[in-house]
PDB file of C-alpha atoms in Angstrom:
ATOM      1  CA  UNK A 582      15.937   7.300   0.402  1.00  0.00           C
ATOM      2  CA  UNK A 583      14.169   4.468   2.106  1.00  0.00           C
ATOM      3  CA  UNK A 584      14.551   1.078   0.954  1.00  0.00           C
ATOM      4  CA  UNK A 585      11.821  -1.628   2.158  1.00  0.00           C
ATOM      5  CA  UNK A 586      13.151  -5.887   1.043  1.00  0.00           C
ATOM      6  CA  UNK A 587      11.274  -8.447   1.576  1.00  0.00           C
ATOM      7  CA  UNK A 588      12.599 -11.463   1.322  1.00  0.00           C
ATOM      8  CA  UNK A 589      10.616 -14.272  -0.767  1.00  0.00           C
ATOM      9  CA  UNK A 590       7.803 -13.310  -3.031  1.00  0.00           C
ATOM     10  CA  UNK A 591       6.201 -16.374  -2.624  1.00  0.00           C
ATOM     11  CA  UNK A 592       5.945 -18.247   0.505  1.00  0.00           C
ATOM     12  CA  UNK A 593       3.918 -21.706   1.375  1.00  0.00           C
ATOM     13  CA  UNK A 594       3.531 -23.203   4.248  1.00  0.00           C
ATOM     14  CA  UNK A 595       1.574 -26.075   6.053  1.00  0.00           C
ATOM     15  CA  UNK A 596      -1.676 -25.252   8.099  1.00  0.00           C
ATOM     16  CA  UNK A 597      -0.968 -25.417  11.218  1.00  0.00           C
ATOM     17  CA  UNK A 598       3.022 -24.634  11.148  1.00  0.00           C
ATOM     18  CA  UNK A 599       4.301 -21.357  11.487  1.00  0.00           C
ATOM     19  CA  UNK A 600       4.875 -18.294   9.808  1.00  0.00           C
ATOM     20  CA  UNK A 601       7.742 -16.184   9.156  1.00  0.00           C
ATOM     21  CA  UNK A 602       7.590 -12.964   6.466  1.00  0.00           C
ATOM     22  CA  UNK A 603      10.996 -11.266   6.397  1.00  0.00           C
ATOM     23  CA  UNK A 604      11.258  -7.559   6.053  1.00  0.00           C
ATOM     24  CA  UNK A 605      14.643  -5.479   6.376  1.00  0.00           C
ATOM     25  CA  UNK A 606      14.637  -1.826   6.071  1.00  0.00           C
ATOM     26  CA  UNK A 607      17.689   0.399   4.706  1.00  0.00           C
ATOM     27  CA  UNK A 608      17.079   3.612   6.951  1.00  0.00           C
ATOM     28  CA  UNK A 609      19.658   4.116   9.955  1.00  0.00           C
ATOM     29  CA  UNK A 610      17.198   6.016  12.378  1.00  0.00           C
ATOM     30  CA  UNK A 611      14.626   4.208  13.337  1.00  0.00           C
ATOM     31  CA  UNK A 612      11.692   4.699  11.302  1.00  0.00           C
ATOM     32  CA  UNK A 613       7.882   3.608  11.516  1.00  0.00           C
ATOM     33  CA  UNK A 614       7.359   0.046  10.495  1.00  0.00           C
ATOM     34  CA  UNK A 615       4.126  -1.856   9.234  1.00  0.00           C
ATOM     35  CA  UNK A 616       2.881  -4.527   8.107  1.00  0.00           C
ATOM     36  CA  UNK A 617      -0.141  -5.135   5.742  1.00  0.00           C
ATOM     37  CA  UNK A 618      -2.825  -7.304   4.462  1.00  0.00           C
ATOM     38  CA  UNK A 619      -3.898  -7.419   0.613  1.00  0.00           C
ATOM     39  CA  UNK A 620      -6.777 -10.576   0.579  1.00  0.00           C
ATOM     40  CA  UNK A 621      -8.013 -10.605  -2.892  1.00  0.00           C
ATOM     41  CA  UNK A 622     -10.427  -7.947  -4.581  1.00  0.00           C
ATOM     42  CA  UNK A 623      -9.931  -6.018  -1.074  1.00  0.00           C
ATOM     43  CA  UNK A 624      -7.762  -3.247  -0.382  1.00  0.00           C
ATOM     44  CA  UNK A 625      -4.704  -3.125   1.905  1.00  0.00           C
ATOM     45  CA  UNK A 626      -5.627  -3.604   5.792  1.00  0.00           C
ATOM     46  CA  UNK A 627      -3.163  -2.608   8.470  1.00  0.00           C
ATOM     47  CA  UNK A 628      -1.692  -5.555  10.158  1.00  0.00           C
ATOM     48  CA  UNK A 629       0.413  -4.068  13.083  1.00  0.00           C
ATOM     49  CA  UNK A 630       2.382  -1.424  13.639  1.00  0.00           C
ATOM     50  CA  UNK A 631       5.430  -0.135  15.169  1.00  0.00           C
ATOM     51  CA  UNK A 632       6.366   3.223  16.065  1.00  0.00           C
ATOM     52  CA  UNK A 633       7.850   3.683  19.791  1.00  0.00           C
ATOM     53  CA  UNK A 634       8.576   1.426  22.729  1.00  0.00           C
ATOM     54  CA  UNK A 635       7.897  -2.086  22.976  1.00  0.00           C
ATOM     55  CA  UNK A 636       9.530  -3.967  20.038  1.00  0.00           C
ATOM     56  CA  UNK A 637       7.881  -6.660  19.685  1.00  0.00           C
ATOM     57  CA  UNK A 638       3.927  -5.347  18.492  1.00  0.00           C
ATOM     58  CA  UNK A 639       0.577  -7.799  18.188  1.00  0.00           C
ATOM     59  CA  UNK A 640      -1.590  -7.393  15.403  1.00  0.00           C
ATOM     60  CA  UNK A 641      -4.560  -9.159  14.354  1.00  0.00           C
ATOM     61  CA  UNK A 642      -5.909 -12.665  13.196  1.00  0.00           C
ATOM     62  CA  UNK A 643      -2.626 -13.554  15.673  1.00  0.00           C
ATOM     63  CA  UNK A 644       0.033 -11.758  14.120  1.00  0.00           C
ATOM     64  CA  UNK A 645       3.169 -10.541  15.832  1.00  0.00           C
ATOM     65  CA  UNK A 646       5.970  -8.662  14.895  1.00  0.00           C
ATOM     66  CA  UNK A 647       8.967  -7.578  16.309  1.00  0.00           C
ATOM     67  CA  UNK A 648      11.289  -4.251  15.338  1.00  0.00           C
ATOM     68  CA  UNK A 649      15.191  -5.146  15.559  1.00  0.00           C
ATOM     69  CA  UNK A 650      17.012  -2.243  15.322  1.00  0.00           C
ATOM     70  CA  UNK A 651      20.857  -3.810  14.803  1.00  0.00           C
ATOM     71  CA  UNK A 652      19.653  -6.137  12.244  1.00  0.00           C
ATOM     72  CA  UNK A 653      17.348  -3.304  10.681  1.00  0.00           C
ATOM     73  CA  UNK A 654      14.210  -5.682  10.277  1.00  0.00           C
ATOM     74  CA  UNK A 655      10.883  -6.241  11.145  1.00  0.00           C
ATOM     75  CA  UNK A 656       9.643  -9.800  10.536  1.00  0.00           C
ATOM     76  CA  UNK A 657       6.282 -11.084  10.646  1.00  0.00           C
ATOM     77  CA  UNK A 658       5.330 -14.058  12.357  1.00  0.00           C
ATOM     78  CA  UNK A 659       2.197 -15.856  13.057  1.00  0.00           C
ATOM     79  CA  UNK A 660       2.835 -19.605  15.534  1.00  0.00           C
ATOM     80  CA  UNK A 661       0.180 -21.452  13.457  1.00  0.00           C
ATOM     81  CA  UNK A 662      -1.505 -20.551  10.056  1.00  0.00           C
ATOM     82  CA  UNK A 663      -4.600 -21.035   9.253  1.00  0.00           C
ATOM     83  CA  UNK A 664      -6.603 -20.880   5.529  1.00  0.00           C
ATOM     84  CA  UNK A 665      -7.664 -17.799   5.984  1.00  0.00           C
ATOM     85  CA  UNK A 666      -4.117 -15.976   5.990  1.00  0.00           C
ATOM     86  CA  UNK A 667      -3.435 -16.786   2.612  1.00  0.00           C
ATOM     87  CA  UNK A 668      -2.774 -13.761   1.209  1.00  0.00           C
ATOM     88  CA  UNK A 669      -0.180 -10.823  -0.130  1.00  0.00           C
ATOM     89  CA  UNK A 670       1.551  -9.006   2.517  1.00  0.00           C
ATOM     90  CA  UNK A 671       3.353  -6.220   2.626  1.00  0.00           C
ATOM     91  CA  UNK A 672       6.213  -4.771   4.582  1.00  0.00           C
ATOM     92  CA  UNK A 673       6.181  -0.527   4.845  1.00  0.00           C
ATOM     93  CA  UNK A 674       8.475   2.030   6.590  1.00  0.00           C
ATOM     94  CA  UNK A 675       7.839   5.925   7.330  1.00  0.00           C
ATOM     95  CA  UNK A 676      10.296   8.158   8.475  1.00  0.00           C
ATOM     96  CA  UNK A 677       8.911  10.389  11.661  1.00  0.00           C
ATOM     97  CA  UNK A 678       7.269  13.599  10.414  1.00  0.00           C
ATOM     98  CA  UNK A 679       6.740  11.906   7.219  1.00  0.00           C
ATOM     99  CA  UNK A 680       3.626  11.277   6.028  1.00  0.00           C
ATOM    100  CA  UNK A 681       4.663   8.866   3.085  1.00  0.00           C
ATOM    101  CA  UNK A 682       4.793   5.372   2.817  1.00  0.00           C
ATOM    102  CA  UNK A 683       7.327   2.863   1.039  1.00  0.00           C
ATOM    103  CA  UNK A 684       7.004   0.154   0.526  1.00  0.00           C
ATOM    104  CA  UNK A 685       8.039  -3.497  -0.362  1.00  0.00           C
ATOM    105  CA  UNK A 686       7.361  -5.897  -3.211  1.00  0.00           C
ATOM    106  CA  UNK A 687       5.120  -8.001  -0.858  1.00  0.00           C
ATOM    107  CA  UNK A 688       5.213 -11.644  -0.370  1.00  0.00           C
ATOM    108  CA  UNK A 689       2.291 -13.664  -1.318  1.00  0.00           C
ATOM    109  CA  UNK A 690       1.386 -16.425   1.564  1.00  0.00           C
ATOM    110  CA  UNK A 691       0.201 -19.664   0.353  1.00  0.00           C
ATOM    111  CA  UNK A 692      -1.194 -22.032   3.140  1.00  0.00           C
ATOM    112  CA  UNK A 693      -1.058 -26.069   2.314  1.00  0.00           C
ATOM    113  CA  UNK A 694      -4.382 -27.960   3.859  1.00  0.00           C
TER     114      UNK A 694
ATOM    115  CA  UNK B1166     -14.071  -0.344   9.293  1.00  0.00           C
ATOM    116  CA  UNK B1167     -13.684   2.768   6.838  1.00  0.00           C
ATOM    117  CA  UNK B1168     -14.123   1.703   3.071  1.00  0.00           C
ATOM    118  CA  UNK B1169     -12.777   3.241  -0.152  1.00  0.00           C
ATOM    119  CA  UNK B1170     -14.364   2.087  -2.998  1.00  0.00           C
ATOM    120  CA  UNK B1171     -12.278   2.357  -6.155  1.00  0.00           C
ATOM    121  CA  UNK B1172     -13.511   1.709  -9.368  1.00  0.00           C
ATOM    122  CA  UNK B1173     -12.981   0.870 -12.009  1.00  0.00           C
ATOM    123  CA  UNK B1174     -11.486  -2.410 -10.905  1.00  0.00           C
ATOM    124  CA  UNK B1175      -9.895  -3.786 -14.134  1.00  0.00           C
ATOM    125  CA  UNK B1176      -9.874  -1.756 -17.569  1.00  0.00           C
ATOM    126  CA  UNK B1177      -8.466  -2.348 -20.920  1.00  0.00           C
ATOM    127  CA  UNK B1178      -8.244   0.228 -23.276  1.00  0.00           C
ATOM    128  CA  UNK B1179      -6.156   1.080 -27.035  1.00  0.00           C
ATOM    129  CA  UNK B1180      -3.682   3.319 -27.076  1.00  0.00           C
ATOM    130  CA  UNK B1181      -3.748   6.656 -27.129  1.00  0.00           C
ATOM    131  CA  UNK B1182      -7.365   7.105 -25.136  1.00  0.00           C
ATOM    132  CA  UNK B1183      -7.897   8.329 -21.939  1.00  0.00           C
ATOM    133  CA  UNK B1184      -8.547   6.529 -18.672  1.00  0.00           C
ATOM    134  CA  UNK B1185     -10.367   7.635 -15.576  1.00  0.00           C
ATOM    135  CA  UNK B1186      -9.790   5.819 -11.869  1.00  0.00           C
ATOM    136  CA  UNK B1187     -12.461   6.890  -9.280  1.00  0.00           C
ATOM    137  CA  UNK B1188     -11.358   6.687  -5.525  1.00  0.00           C
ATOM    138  CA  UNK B1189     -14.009   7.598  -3.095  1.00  0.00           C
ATOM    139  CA  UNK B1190     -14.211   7.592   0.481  1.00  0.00           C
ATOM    140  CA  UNK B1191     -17.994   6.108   1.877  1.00  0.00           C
ATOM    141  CA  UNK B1192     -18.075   6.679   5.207  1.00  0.00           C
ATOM    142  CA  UNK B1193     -15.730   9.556   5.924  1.00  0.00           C
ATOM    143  CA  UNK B1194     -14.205  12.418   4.497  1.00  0.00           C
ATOM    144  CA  UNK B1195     -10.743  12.182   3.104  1.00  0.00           C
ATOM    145  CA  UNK B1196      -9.013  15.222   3.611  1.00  0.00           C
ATOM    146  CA  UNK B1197      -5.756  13.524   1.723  1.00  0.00           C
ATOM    147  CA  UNK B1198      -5.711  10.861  -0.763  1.00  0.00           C
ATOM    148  CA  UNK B1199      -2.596   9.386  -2.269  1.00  0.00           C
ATOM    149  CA  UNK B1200      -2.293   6.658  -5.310  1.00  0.00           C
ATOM    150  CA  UNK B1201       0.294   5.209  -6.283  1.00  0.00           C
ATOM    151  CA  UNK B1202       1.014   2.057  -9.200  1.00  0.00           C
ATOM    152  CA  UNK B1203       2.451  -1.408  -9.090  1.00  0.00           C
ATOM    153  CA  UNK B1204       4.256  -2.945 -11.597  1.00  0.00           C
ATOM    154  CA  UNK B1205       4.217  -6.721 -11.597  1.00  0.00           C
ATOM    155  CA  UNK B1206       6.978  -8.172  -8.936  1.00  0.00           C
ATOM    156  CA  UNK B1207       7.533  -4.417  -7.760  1.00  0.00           C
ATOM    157  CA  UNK B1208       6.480  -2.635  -4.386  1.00  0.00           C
ATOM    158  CA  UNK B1209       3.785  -0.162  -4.379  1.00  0.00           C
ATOM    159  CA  UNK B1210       5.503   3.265  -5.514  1.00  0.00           C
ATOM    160  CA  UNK B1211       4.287   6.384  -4.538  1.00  0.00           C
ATOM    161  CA  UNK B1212       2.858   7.928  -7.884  1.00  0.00           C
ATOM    162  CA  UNK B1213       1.218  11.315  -6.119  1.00  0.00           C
ATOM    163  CA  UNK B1214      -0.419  13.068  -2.621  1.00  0.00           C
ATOM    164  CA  UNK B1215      -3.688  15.161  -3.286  1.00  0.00           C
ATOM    165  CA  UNK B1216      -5.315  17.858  -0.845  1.00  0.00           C
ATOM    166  CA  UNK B1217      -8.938  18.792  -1.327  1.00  0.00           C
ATOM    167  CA  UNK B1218      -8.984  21.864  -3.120  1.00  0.00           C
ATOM    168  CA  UNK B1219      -5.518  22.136  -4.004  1.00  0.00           C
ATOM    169  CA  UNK B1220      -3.726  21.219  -6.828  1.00  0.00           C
ATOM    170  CA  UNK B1221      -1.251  17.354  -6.462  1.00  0.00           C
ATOM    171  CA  UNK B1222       1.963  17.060  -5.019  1.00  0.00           C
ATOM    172  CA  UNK B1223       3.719  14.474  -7.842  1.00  0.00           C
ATOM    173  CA  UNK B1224       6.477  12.405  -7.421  1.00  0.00           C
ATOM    174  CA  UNK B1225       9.675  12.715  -9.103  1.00  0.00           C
ATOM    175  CA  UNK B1226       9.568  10.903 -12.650  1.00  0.00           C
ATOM    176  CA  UNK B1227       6.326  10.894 -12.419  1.00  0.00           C
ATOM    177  CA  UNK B1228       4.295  13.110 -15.318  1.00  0.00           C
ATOM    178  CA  UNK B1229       1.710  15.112 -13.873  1.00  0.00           C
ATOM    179  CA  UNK B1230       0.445  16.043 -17.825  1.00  0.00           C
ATOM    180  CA  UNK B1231       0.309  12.519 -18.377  1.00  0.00           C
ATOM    181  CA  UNK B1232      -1.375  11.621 -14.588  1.00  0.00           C
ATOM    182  CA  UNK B1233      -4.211  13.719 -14.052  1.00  0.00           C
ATOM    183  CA  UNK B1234      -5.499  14.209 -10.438  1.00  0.00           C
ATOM    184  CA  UNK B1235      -8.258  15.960  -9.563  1.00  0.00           C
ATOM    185  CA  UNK B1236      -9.443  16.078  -5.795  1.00  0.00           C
ATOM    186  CA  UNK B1237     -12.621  18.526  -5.874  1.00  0.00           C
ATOM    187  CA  UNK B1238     -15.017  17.143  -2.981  1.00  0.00           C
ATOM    188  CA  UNK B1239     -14.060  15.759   0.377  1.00  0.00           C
ATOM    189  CA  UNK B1240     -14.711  12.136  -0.439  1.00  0.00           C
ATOM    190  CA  UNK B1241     -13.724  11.725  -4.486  1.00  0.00           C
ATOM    191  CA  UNK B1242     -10.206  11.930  -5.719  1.00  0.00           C
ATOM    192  CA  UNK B1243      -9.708  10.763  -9.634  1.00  0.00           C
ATOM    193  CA  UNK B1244      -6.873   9.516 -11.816  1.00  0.00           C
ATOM    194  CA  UNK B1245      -6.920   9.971 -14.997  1.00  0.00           C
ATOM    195  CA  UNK B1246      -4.185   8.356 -17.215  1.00  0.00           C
ATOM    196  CA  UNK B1247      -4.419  10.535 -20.683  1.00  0.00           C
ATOM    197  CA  UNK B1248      -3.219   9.107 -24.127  1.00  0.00           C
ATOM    198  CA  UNK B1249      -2.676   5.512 -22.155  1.00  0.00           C
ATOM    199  CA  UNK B1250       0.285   3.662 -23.952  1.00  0.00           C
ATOM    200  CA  UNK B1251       1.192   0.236 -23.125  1.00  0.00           C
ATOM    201  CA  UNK B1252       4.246   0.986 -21.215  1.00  0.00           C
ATOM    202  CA  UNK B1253       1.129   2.273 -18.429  1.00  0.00           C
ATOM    203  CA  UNK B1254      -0.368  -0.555 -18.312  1.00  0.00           C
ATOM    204  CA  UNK B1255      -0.279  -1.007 -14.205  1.00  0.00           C
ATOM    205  CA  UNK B1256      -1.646  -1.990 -10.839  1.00  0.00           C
ATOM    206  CA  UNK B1257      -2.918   1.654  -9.499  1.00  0.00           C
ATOM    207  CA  UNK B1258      -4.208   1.942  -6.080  1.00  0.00           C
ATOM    208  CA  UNK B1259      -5.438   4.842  -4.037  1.00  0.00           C
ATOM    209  CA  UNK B1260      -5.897   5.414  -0.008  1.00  0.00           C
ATOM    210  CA  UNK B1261      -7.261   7.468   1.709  1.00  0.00           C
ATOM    211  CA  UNK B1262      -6.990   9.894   5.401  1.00  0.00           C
ATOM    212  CA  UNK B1263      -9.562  11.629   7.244  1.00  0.00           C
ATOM    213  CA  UNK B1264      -6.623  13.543   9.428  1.00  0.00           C
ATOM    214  CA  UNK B1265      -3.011  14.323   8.841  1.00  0.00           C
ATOM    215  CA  UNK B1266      -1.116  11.487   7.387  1.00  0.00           C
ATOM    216  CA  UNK B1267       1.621  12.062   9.079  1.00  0.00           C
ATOM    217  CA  UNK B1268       0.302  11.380  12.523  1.00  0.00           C
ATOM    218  CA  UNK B1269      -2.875   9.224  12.023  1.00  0.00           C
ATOM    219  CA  UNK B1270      -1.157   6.671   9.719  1.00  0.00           C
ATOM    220  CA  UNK B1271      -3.223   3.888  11.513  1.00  0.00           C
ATOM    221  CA  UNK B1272      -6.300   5.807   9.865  1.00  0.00           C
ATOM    222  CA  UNK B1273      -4.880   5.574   6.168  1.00  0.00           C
ATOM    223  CA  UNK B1274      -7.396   3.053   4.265  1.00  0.00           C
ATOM    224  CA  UNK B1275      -6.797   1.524   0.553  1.00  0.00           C
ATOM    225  CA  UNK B1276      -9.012   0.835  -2.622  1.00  0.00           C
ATOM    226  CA  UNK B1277      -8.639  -2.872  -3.735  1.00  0.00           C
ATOM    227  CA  UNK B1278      -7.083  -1.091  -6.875  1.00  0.00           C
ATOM    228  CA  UNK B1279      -7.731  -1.398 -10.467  1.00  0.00           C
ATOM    229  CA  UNK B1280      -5.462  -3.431 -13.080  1.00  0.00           C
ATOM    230  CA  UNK B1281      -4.696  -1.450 -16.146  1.00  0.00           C
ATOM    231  CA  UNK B1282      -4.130  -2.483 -19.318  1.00  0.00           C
ATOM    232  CA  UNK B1283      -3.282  -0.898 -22.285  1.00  0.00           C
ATOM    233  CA  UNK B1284      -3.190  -2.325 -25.712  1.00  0.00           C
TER     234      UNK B1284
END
């Protein structure tokens, strides 16, 4: 079965300085990779997305991510935060053909004026 | 953007009553809803997959006496949570498709969720 790990449940960082969310994933074929958005009282948004070709995907609000198939992760990054990304994020996988999610605990961004 | 509107979104109740989670879809029609439960510190796990008209697919472990789902019109899926104990006291979330999940994944949308508590 698929694992999702994210790395850090909490993470703060500076406005202004960048960010970095780490996500591995267990599977050995290359599955579907995401990346959401929990702000609070909201549901989940999607982020970005990966599913074929190039590896390294945009999202939005400046988000980037980029699929590495020999390390098996998918790590968010943004170059500068702002306020407004403070939030819980959350790493997910889907195997092709699949239509279920999993995925990780989240990480919850805190952003330092 | 589409919406799902889930409600209630917090709920405390004694143990042994029932406990019903609305999920609805506003501005399109969900042909598949799913919701699954978060424990504190824990990812989002998978709890069941509902069709409109037919009956839920459950997960393993997971009681489908215990977790009703009911999915009867095209834009309202609900969870009930019969004879609540404490142990289900939970983060439960539903989302929501208006096409196959399994190729329109960027066109699965999410309740904010609604924290459960059970005393």
């Amino acid at each position: 079965a698929q694992s999702v790990t994210q790395l850090g449940s909490h993470v703060s960082v500076s406005e202004g300085a960048l960010v970095l969310l780490r996500c591995n994933y267990s599977s050995s074929v290359p599955p579907y990779l995401f990346w959401y958005v929990q702000y609070p009282n909201q549901g989940l948004q999607l982020l970005l997305k990966y599913t074929t070709g190039a590896t390294l995907v945009k999202g939005i609000n400046g988000f980037e991510a980029e699929f590495k198939k020999s390390e098996t992760s998918f790590h968010l990054t943004k170059p500068s935060a702002h306020m407004s990304d403070a939030a819980e994020y959350f790493c997910a996988v889907r195997d092709f053909g699949n239509e279920k999610l999993t995925f990780g605990t989240g990480t919850r961004l805190t952003i330092i004026p | 953007g589409a919406v799902v509107s889930q409600h209630p979104s917090r709920v405390i109740c004694k143990s042994g009553t029932s406990v019903k989670i609305e999920c609805r879809s506003l501005d399109f029609q969900a042909t598949t809803m799913f919701w699954y439960r978060q424990f504190p510190k824990q990812s989002l796990m998978l709890m069941a997959t509902s069709n409109e008209g037919s009956k839920a697919t459950y997960e393993q472990g997971v009681e489908k006496d215990k977790f009703l789902i009911n999915h009867a019109s095209l834009t309202l899926s609900t969870l009930t949570v019969t004879s609540a104990h404490p142990e289900d006291s939970s983060f439960y979330i539903c989302s929501a498709t208006p096409g196959d999940p399994a190729t329109n994944i960027e066109k699965l949308f999410f309740g904010s969720g609604t924290q459960l508590s059970v005393l």
